[in-house]
Amino acid sequence: MTLALEILSWACIVVGGAFCLLSGIGLMRMPDVFTRMHAASLGDTLGAGLIILGLVFQAGLGADLVGVKLLLILVFLLFTAPVATHALSKAALLDGQRPWTADGQPPEATLERGDIADDDFLEEIRKDRAGGGAGRAD
Amino acid sequence: MFTVASLFVLATMVLALLRAVRGPTVYDRIVAVNVFGTMTVLLLVLIGFLTDRPEFEDIALLYVLINFVAIIAVLKFELYSSLAGPRAASAEGATEKARDEAADGAGVDGR
Amino acid sequence: MHAVNLFVSLYALWLLLSGHWSDPLLLGLGAASAALAVFVAWRMEGLDHEGVPVRIALRTLAYWPWLLGQIVLSNLAVARCVLDPGRIRPRMAWVPASQKSDLGQVIYANSITLTPGTIAVHIDGGRILVHALEGASIDDLRAGDMDRRCTRVEGDVGPGETVGGT
């Protein structure tokens, strides 16, 4: 391994670790759930990305497949992280959490459970509950 | 350098745990657990390089997917108070277990 | 057709992860497990129109470098906010989305969420509810650069692939 590659990989890993630490600090300092999610996505994207990139420089894309597996980990992480964040924010909003704003005003747009007309899953569960209760009664 | 990065990641895990303990709402805790899962993956990868055992990459790969499924499952339970789809509960000959779960869900709903 | 695509992708993934190239017994077992996964996906009705979007793969490859650049830029912005929490001005607002198909809208919403500082919360028809850490990010999204690029990735939309189609 050449010296330049070594230095590059060293810098990637340490900067990635620093971004992870920043996301942890943001998790503690931010005022509400939604802003904390922004801080969390810091570690999910650039933190994890730079650490794994630095490790790929170390391992190389050789025949032992370590580098390929590392890249697969990164790809899976980049595909799943936004879906989890989206589900988290939507669940928090539908549960009645309101985003914090700097001036204390309510946000310019928001979402209630009633606004989602096509939530078939919830409707069917309610129907199920009613039917299930009747089934248990007899 | 792997040690330095591992220490960064470990510090983040401590902060995430603190948030999970303090978090006023359920969602704060879930965000913290999500970050904790991601950091676990990174720590597994780093440990694989620290101890020179490439098997750890396979474990990390699995952990990414399990972490994702776990977060989605917890959120779905939190939002709908039910994990099974409606069809599983209403199908003919639904087992006693499914009914028990439905009863449990109703209990959570009425808290 | 989707089943064949899914089988080939799964088997390629299996080969990549296992690293066994020669032993016929192991290769056969890998093919069997891939086939089992395809069967389960078929049983779960996962093999619908959005099953395996192979045809946009090339255009996606052209889109990813730009997206990675955006991710780095917004990471730096959010890192500045973390170090100085007085800067943040959270906003939540609707942003228009011009994509025609479910897949295109998912690509756009995922891109929004993947860049730190903005989270796509809900999709309703042709608009996306976005929560932003700094108010300026909403204006950037409304300017529509990312929207246009996602529409380009989506490409031509055939009949039956529009939003809400099955």
Short mmCIF file of C-alpha atoms in Angstrom, two decimals:
data_model
loop_
_atom_site.label_atom_id
_atom_site.label_comp_id
_atom_site.label_asym_id
_atom_site.label_seq_id
_atom_site.Cartn_x
_atom_site.Cartn_y
_atom_site.Cartn_z
CA MET A 1 0.00 0.00 0.00
CA THR A 2 1.34 3.39 -0.96
CA LEU A 3 1.76 6.16 1.55
CA ALA A 4 -0.79 8.45 -0.16
CA LEU A 5 -3.50 5.78 0.00
CA GLU A 6 -2.69 5.16 3.64
CA ILE A 7 -3.03 8.85 4.50
CA LEU A 8 -6.29 9.12 2.51
CA SER A 9 -7.81 6.15 4.28
CA TRP A 10 -6.64 7.46 7.67
CA ALA A 11 -8.26 10.84 7.00
CA CYS A 12 -11.53 9.22 5.81
CA ILE A 13 -11.83 7.01 8.89
CA VAL A 14 -11.07 9.77 11.41
CA VAL A 15 -13.33 12.35 9.73
CA GLY A 16 -16.11 9.74 9.54
CA GLY A 17 -15.68 9.03 13.24
CA ALA A 18 -15.87 12.76 13.94
CA PHE A 19 -19.17 12.98 11.99
CA CYS A 20 -20.54 10.06 14.03
CA LEU A 21 -19.59 11.91 17.21
CA LEU A 22 -21.26 15.09 15.86
CA SER A 23 -24.47 13.16 15.26
CA GLY A 24 -24.32 11.91 18.87
CA ILE A 25 -23.78 15.45 20.16
CA GLY A 26 -26.65 16.68 18.00
CA LEU A 27 -28.83 13.92 19.43
CA MET A 28 -28.27 15.43 22.87
CA ARG A 29 -28.44 19.14 21.96
CA MET A 30 -31.35 19.40 19.54
CA PRO A 31 -34.69 20.60 20.93
CA ASP A 32 -37.25 18.09 19.59
CA VAL A 33 -37.76 14.74 17.85
CA PHE A 34 -37.62 16.01 14.28
CA THR A 35 -34.44 18.03 14.68
CA ARG A 36 -32.88 15.05 16.44
CA MET A 37 -33.69 12.93 13.39
CA HIS A 38 -31.69 15.37 11.25
CA ALA A 39 -28.75 14.96 13.61
CA ALA A 40 -29.12 11.17 13.49
CA SER A 41 -29.04 11.12 9.68
CA LEU A 42 -25.63 12.81 9.91
CA GLY A 43 -24.10 9.60 11.25
CA ASP A 44 -26.15 7.44 8.89
CA THR A 45 -24.86 9.11 5.72
CA LEU A 46 -21.45 10.76 5.88
CA GLY A 47 -20.29 9.20 9.16
CA ALA A 48 -20.88 5.62 8.08
CA GLY A 49 -19.97 6.42 4.46
CA LEU A 50 -16.54 7.86 5.24
CA ILE A 51 -15.63 5.14 7.75
CA ILE A 52 -16.57 2.38 5.30
CA LEU A 53 -14.83 4.18 2.41
CA GLY A 54 -11.65 4.40 4.48
CA LEU A 55 -11.86 0.71 5.32
CA VAL A 56 -12.35 -0.13 1.62
CA PHE A 57 -9.11 1.73 0.89
CA GLN A 58 -7.48 -0.50 3.52
CA ALA A 59 -8.95 -3.77 2.28
CA GLY A 60 -8.91 -3.16 -1.46
CA LEU A 61 -11.41 -4.76 -3.83
CA GLY A 62 -9.49 -8.03 -3.93
CA ALA A 63 -10.51 -11.64 -4.21
CA ASP A 64 -11.29 -12.10 -0.52
CA LEU A 65 -14.49 -10.06 -1.04
CA VAL A 66 -14.00 -7.95 2.09
CA GLY A 67 -14.13 -4.69 0.14
CA VAL A 68 -17.20 -5.81 -1.81
CA LYS A 69 -19.00 -6.71 1.41
CA LEU A 70 -18.13 -3.34 2.92
CA LEU A 71 -19.59 -1.58 -0.12
CA LEU A 72 -22.71 -3.76 0.14
CA ILE A 73 -23.07 -2.73 3.79
CA LEU A 74 -22.88 0.92 2.72
CA VAL A 75 -25.45 0.44 -0.06
CA PHE A 76 -27.89 -1.33 2.27
CA LEU A 77 -27.38 1.40 4.86
CA LEU A 78 -28.06 4.15 2.32
CA PHE A 79 -31.21 2.36 1.13
CA THR A 80 -32.68 1.58 4.55
CA ALA A 81 -31.78 4.70 6.55
CA PRO A 82 -34.11 7.13 4.72
CA VAL A 83 -37.01 4.65 4.86
CA ALA A 84 -36.60 4.23 8.63
CA THR A 85 -36.30 8.01 9.11
CA HIS A 86 -39.40 8.64 7.01
CA ALA A 87 -41.43 6.04 8.92
CA LEU A 88 -40.21 7.47 12.21
CA SER A 89 -41.11 11.07 11.37
CA LYS A 90 -44.51 10.13 9.98
CA ALA A 91 -45.36 8.01 13.03
CA ALA A 92 -44.28 10.83 15.37
CA LEU A 93 -46.33 13.41 13.46
CA LEU A 94 -49.44 11.23 13.32
CA ASP A 95 -49.12 10.57 17.05
CA GLY A 96 -49.51 14.28 17.72
CA GLN A 97 -45.90 15.45 18.06
CA ARG A 98 -45.62 19.02 16.74
CA PRO A 99 -42.34 20.30 15.29
CA TRP A 100 -40.49 22.82 17.44
CA THR A 101 -40.00 26.20 15.78
CA ALA A 102 -37.55 28.94 16.68
CA ASP A 103 -40.21 31.65 17.15
CA GLY A 104 -42.79 29.46 18.89
CA GLN A 105 -45.26 29.77 16.00
CA PRO A 106 -46.98 26.60 14.75
CA PRO A 107 -45.45 25.15 11.53
CA GLU A 108 -46.93 26.33 8.24
CA ALA A 109 -48.13 22.84 7.29
CA THR A 110 -48.87 19.76 9.32
CA LEU A 111 -50.66 16.44 9.20
CA GLU A 112 -53.38 14.80 11.29
CA ARG A 113 -54.54 11.22 11.31
CA GLY A 114 -57.79 12.30 9.64
CA ASP A 115 -55.92 13.89 6.72
CA ILE A 116 -54.86 10.49 5.42
CA ALA A 117 -57.96 9.23 3.68
CA ASP A 118 -56.54 6.00 2.32
CA ASP A 119 -55.17 4.43 5.49
CA ASP A 120 -56.79 1.07 4.71
CA PHE A 121 -54.61 -0.79 7.16
CA LEU A 122 -55.87 1.15 10.18
CA GLU A 123 -59.48 0.85 9.01
CA GLU A 124 -59.23 -2.90 8.55
CA ILE A 125 -57.60 -3.32 11.94
CA ARG A 126 -60.45 -1.39 13.56
CA LYS A 127 -62.96 -3.56 11.71
CA ASP A 128 -60.98 -6.62 12.79
CA ARG A 129 -60.99 -5.55 16.40
CA ALA A 130 -64.76 -5.12 16.33
CA GLY A 131 -65.22 -8.49 14.61
CA GLY A 132 -62.67 -10.20 16.84
CA GLY A 133 -64.38 -8.91 19.97
CA ALA A 134 -67.71 -10.28 18.79
CA GLY A 135 -66.02 -13.61 18.00
CA ARG A 136 -64.64 -13.90 21.51
CA ALA A 137 -67.98 -13.07 23.10
CA ASP A 138 -69.71 -16.26 21.93
CA MET B 1 -6.36 4.55 13.59
CA PHE B 2 -9.00 1.86 13.95
CA THR B 3 -8.80 2.42 17.69
CA VAL B 4 -9.44 6.16 17.27
CA ALA B 5 -12.48 5.58 15.09
CA SER B 6 -13.76 2.89 17.48
CA LEU B 7 -13.50 5.34 20.37
CA PHE B 8 -15.48 7.95 18.39
CA VAL B 9 -18.15 5.36 17.62
CA LEU B 10 -18.26 4.17 21.23
CA ALA B 11 -18.69 7.76 22.45
CA THR B 12 -21.60 8.17 20.02
CA MET B 13 -23.16 4.97 21.37
CA VAL B 14 -22.93 6.36 24.91
CA LEU B 15 -24.62 9.59 23.81
CA ALA B 16 -27.35 7.62 22.01
CA LEU B 17 -27.94 5.53 25.14
CA LEU B 18 -28.19 8.71 27.23
CA ARG B 19 -30.82 10.04 24.81
CA ALA B 20 -32.66 6.70 24.94
CA VAL B 21 -32.80 6.93 28.73
CA ARG B 22 -33.73 10.63 28.87
CA GLY B 23 -35.88 10.99 25.75
CA PRO B 24 -39.24 12.47 26.74
CA THR B 25 -41.24 10.68 24.01
CA VAL B 26 -41.19 7.16 22.61
CA TYR B 27 -39.94 8.53 19.29
CA ASP B 28 -36.86 10.08 20.87
CA ARG B 29 -36.00 6.66 22.18
CA ILE B 30 -36.57 5.02 18.80
CA VAL B 31 -34.32 7.59 17.09
CA ALA B 32 -31.67 6.87 19.71
CA VAL B 33 -32.00 3.10 19.21
CA ASN B 34 -31.73 3.60 15.43
CA VAL B 35 -28.47 5.55 15.84
CA PHE B 36 -27.25 2.92 18.28
CA GLY B 37 -27.91 0.20 15.68
CA THR B 38 -26.02 2.06 12.95
CA MET B 39 -23.09 2.62 15.30
CA THR B 40 -23.12 -1.07 16.22
CA VAL B 41 -22.72 -1.92 12.54
CA LEU B 42 -19.76 0.46 12.23
CA LEU B 43 -18.21 -0.91 15.42
CA LEU B 44 -18.57 -4.49 14.14
CA VAL B 45 -16.80 -3.55 10.90
CA LEU B 46 -14.02 -1.78 12.82
CA ILE B 47 -13.60 -4.72 15.19
CA GLY B 48 -13.26 -6.96 12.15
CA PHE B 49 -10.29 -4.87 11.03
CA LEU B 50 -8.85 -4.43 14.54
CA THR B 51 -8.70 -8.15 15.23
CA ASP B 52 -8.03 -9.06 11.57
CA ARG B 53 -11.06 -11.33 11.33
CA PRO B 54 -13.06 -10.65 8.13
CA GLU B 55 -16.01 -12.74 9.40
CA PHE B 56 -17.23 -9.67 11.26
CA GLU B 57 -18.22 -8.05 7.94
CA ASP B 58 -20.86 -10.74 7.40
CA ILE B 59 -22.28 -10.12 10.85
CA ALA B 60 -22.38 -6.39 10.17
CA LEU B 61 -24.14 -6.96 6.84
CA LEU B 62 -26.81 -9.00 8.62
CA TYR B 63 -27.08 -6.41 11.38
CA VAL B 64 -27.88 -3.59 8.93
CA LEU B 65 -30.91 -5.49 7.67
CA ILE B 66 -32.08 -6.69 11.10
CA ASN B 67 -31.77 -3.16 12.47
CA PHE B 68 -33.96 -1.81 9.67
CA VAL B 69 -36.63 -4.49 10.10
CA ALA B 70 -36.63 -4.00 13.88
CA ILE B 71 -37.16 -0.23 13.62
CA ILE B 72 -39.99 -0.66 11.12
CA ALA B 73 -41.63 -3.37 13.26
CA VAL B 74 -41.45 -1.27 16.44
CA LEU B 75 -42.87 1.76 14.61
CA LYS B 76 -45.67 -0.26 13.08
CA PHE B 77 -46.59 -1.64 16.47
CA GLU B 78 -46.44 1.84 17.98
CA LEU B 79 -48.66 3.34 15.27
CA TYR B 80 -51.18 0.56 14.74
CA SER B 81 -50.90 -1.43 17.99
CA SER B 82 -50.71 -4.53 15.81
CA LEU B 83 -47.96 -6.31 13.90
CA ALA B 84 -50.00 -8.81 11.91
CA GLY B 85 -51.86 -7.60 8.87
CA PRO B 86 -55.62 -7.54 9.13
CA ARG B 87 -55.92 -10.66 7.01
CA ALA B 88 -53.94 -12.81 9.44
CA ALA B 89 -56.27 -11.96 12.29
CA SER B 90 -59.56 -12.30 10.42
CA ALA B 91 -58.76 -15.45 8.42
CA GLU B 92 -60.91 -18.49 8.96
CA GLY B 93 -59.62 -20.65 11.79
CA ALA B 94 -57.46 -17.93 13.30
CA THR B 95 -55.43 -19.49 16.07
CA GLU B 96 -55.93 -18.76 19.72
CA LYS B 97 -52.53 -17.04 19.71
CA ALA B 98 -53.59 -14.50 17.12
CA ARG B 99 -56.67 -13.68 19.18
CA ASP B 100 -54.56 -13.24 22.27
CA GLU B 101 -52.34 -10.83 20.38
CA ALA B 102 -55.36 -8.89 19.20
CA ALA B 103 -56.55 -8.69 22.81
CA ASP B 104 -53.12 -7.47 23.91
CA GLY B 105 -53.18 -4.84 21.17
CA ALA B 106 -56.57 -3.64 22.37
CA GLY B 107 -55.16 -3.33 25.88
CA VAL B 108 -52.28 -1.19 24.65
CA ASP B 109 -54.69 0.94 22.67
CA GLY B 110 -56.78 1.71 25.72
CA ARG B 111 -53.90 2.84 27.91
CA MET C 1 -40.39 -11.67 -16.07
CA HIS C 2 -40.04 -9.92 -12.74
CA ALA C 3 -39.49 -13.33 -11.15
CA VAL C 4 -36.55 -14.04 -13.49
CA ASN C 5 -35.03 -10.62 -12.75
CA LEU C 6 -35.41 -11.15 -9.03
CA PHE C 7 -33.93 -14.66 -9.22
CA VAL C 8 -30.88 -13.48 -11.16
CA SER C 9 -30.27 -10.57 -8.77
CA LEU C 10 -30.64 -12.77 -5.69
CA TYR C 11 -28.35 -15.46 -7.08
CA ALA C 12 -25.72 -12.86 -8.00
CA LEU C 13 -25.92 -11.52 -4.45
CA TRP C 14 -25.57 -15.04 -3.06
CA LEU C 15 -22.49 -15.70 -5.20
CA LEU C 16 -20.97 -12.40 -4.14
CA LEU C 17 -21.50 -13.01 -0.44
CA SER C 18 -20.57 -16.68 -0.29
CA GLY C 19 -17.48 -16.60 -2.49
CA HIS C 20 -18.05 -20.22 -3.64
CA TRP C 21 -17.53 -20.44 -7.38
CA SER C 22 -16.73 -24.11 -8.07
CA ASP C 23 -18.49 -26.64 -5.80
CA PRO C 24 -21.61 -27.79 -7.74
CA LEU C 25 -23.46 -28.92 -4.59
CA LEU C 26 -23.10 -25.50 -2.94
CA LEU C 27 -23.97 -23.71 -6.19
CA GLY C 28 -27.10 -25.84 -6.48
CA LEU C 29 -28.09 -25.13 -2.89
CA GLY C 30 -27.59 -21.41 -3.51
CA ALA C 31 -29.84 -21.57 -6.58
CA ALA C 32 -32.43 -23.45 -4.52
CA SER C 33 -32.41 -20.83 -1.78
CA ALA C 34 -32.73 -18.01 -4.34
CA ALA C 35 -35.67 -19.85 -5.91
CA LEU C 36 -37.25 -20.27 -2.48
CA ALA C 37 -36.91 -16.52 -1.84
CA VAL C 38 -38.56 -15.76 -5.20
CA PHE C 39 -41.38 -18.19 -4.33
CA VAL C 40 -41.95 -16.51 -0.97
CA ALA C 41 -41.97 -13.08 -2.64
CA TRP C 42 -44.55 -14.39 -5.11
CA ARG C 43 -46.68 -15.76 -2.25
CA MET C 44 -46.52 -12.37 -0.54
CA GLU C 45 -47.67 -10.67 -3.79
CA GLY C 46 -44.44 -8.71 -3.90
CA LEU C 47 -43.88 -9.35 -7.62
CA ASP C 48 -46.12 -6.55 -8.83
CA HIS C 49 -45.30 -3.68 -11.18
CA GLU C 50 -42.78 -2.16 -8.77
CA GLY C 51 -40.94 -5.42 -8.20
CA VAL C 52 -37.52 -5.04 -9.80
CA PRO C 53 -37.00 -1.72 -11.60
CA VAL C 54 -34.16 -2.82 -13.89
CA ARG C 55 -34.91 -0.40 -16.72
CA ILE C 56 -33.99 2.74 -14.75
CA ALA C 57 -30.75 1.27 -13.38
CA LEU C 58 -28.47 3.06 -15.88
CA ARG C 59 -30.03 6.47 -15.37
CA THR C 60 -29.81 5.91 -11.59
CA LEU C 61 -26.07 5.40 -11.91
CA ALA C 62 -25.79 8.82 -13.55
CA TYR C 63 -27.88 10.37 -10.76
CA TRP C 64 -25.99 8.95 -7.77
CA PRO C 65 -22.76 11.04 -8.03
CA TRP C 66 -24.76 14.27 -8.01
CA LEU C 67 -26.79 13.00 -5.04
CA LEU C 68 -23.61 12.08 -3.17
CA GLY C 69 -22.31 15.62 -3.72
CA GLN C 70 -25.54 17.06 -2.32
CA ILE C 71 -25.28 14.71 0.68
CA VAL C 72 -21.77 15.93 1.48
CA LEU C 73 -22.81 19.60 1.18
CA SER C 74 -25.87 19.25 3.39
CA ASN C 75 -23.88 17.16 5.89
CA LEU C 76 -21.53 20.12 6.36
CA ALA C 77 -24.51 22.46 6.82
CA VAL C 78 -26.10 20.20 9.45
CA ALA C 79 -22.76 19.76 11.22
CA ARG C 80 -22.54 23.55 11.51
CA CYS C 81 -26.04 23.57 13.03
CA VAL C 82 -25.09 20.87 15.55
CA LEU C 83 -22.08 22.87 16.71
CA ASP C 84 -24.20 26.02 17.00
CA PRO C 85 -27.85 25.11 17.80
CA GLY C 86 -28.84 28.80 17.73
CA ARG C 87 -28.72 28.67 13.90
CA ILE C 88 -31.57 26.21 13.40
CA ARG C 89 -34.90 27.45 12.04
CA PRO C 90 -37.04 24.30 11.62
CA ARG C 91 -39.82 24.54 9.04
CA MET C 92 -42.42 22.10 7.79
CA ALA C 93 -44.02 22.76 4.42
CA TRP C 94 -45.38 21.15 1.25
CA VAL C 95 -43.03 20.82 -1.72
CA PRO C 96 -44.30 20.03 -5.24
CA ALA C 97 -43.23 16.74 -6.86
CA SER C 98 -43.57 16.45 -10.63
CA GLN C 99 -42.90 12.69 -10.99
CA LYS C 100 -45.60 10.61 -12.66
CA SER C 101 -45.00 7.11 -11.26
CA ASP C 102 -44.88 5.69 -7.73
CA LEU C 103 -41.25 4.73 -8.31
CA GLY C 104 -40.26 8.25 -9.34
CA GLN C 105 -41.92 9.77 -6.30
CA VAL C 106 -40.21 7.23 -4.04
CA ILE C 107 -36.85 8.13 -5.58
CA TYR C 108 -37.51 11.83 -5.01
CA ALA C 109 -38.75 11.36 -1.43
CA ASN C 110 -35.85 9.06 -0.58
CA SER C 111 -33.38 11.57 -2.01
CA ILE C 112 -34.94 14.30 0.14
CA THR C 113 -34.67 12.17 3.27
CA LEU C 114 -31.17 10.92 2.45
CA THR C 115 -29.75 14.44 2.38
CA PRO C 116 -29.45 15.45 6.06
CA GLY C 117 -31.39 18.55 6.96
CA THR C 118 -34.57 17.57 5.13
CA ILE C 119 -37.01 14.74 5.87
CA ALA C 120 -39.89 13.72 3.59
CA VAL C 121 -42.76 13.01 5.97
CA HIS C 122 -45.74 12.30 3.73
CA ILE C 123 -46.62 12.06 0.03
CA ASP C 124 -50.03 13.29 -1.04
CA GLY C 125 -50.65 13.24 -4.78
CA GLY C 126 -48.21 15.64 -6.41
CA ARG C 127 -46.73 17.15 -3.26
CA ILE C 128 -44.45 16.06 -0.44
CA LEU C 129 -44.58 17.25 3.18
CA VAL C 130 -41.00 18.13 4.13
CA HIS C 131 -39.51 18.97 7.51
CA ALA C 132 -36.33 21.01 7.21
CA LEU C 133 -33.74 21.92 9.82
CA GLU C 134 -32.97 25.25 8.16
CA GLY C 135 -35.78 27.13 6.44
CA ALA C 136 -33.61 27.80 3.40
CA SER C 137 -33.56 24.08 2.48
CA ILE C 138 -37.31 24.24 1.72
CA ASP C 139 -36.73 27.13 -0.70
CA ASP C 140 -33.91 25.15 -2.34
CA LEU C 141 -36.23 22.17 -2.83
CA ARG C 142 -38.97 24.43 -4.23
CA ALA C 143 -36.47 25.79 -6.76
CA GLY C 144 -36.78 22.27 -8.19
CA ASP C 145 -33.28 21.17 -9.16
CA MET C 146 -33.54 17.78 -7.42
CA ASP C 147 -37.13 17.41 -8.61
CA ARG C 148 -36.10 17.80 -12.27
CA ARG C 149 -33.22 15.33 -11.89
CA CYS C 150 -35.51 12.72 -10.30
CA THR C 151 -38.02 13.16 -13.12
CA ARG C 152 -35.20 12.56 -15.59
CA VAL C 153 -34.22 9.35 -13.75
CA GLU C 154 -37.81 8.18 -13.86
CA GLY C 155 -37.83 8.48 -17.66
CA ASP C 156 -40.86 7.55 -19.76
CA VAL C 157 -43.82 6.29 -17.78
CA GLY C 158 -45.87 3.56 -19.36
CA PRO C 159 -49.62 3.15 -18.86
CA GLY C 160 -50.56 1.49 -15.58
CA GLU C 161 -47.48 2.84 -13.84
CA THR C 162 -48.89 6.19 -12.79
CA VAL C 163 -49.51 7.06 -9.16
CA GLY C 164 -52.08 4.83 -7.56
CA GLY C 165 -52.06 2.34 -10.46
CA THR C 166 -51.76 -1.35 -9.64
#
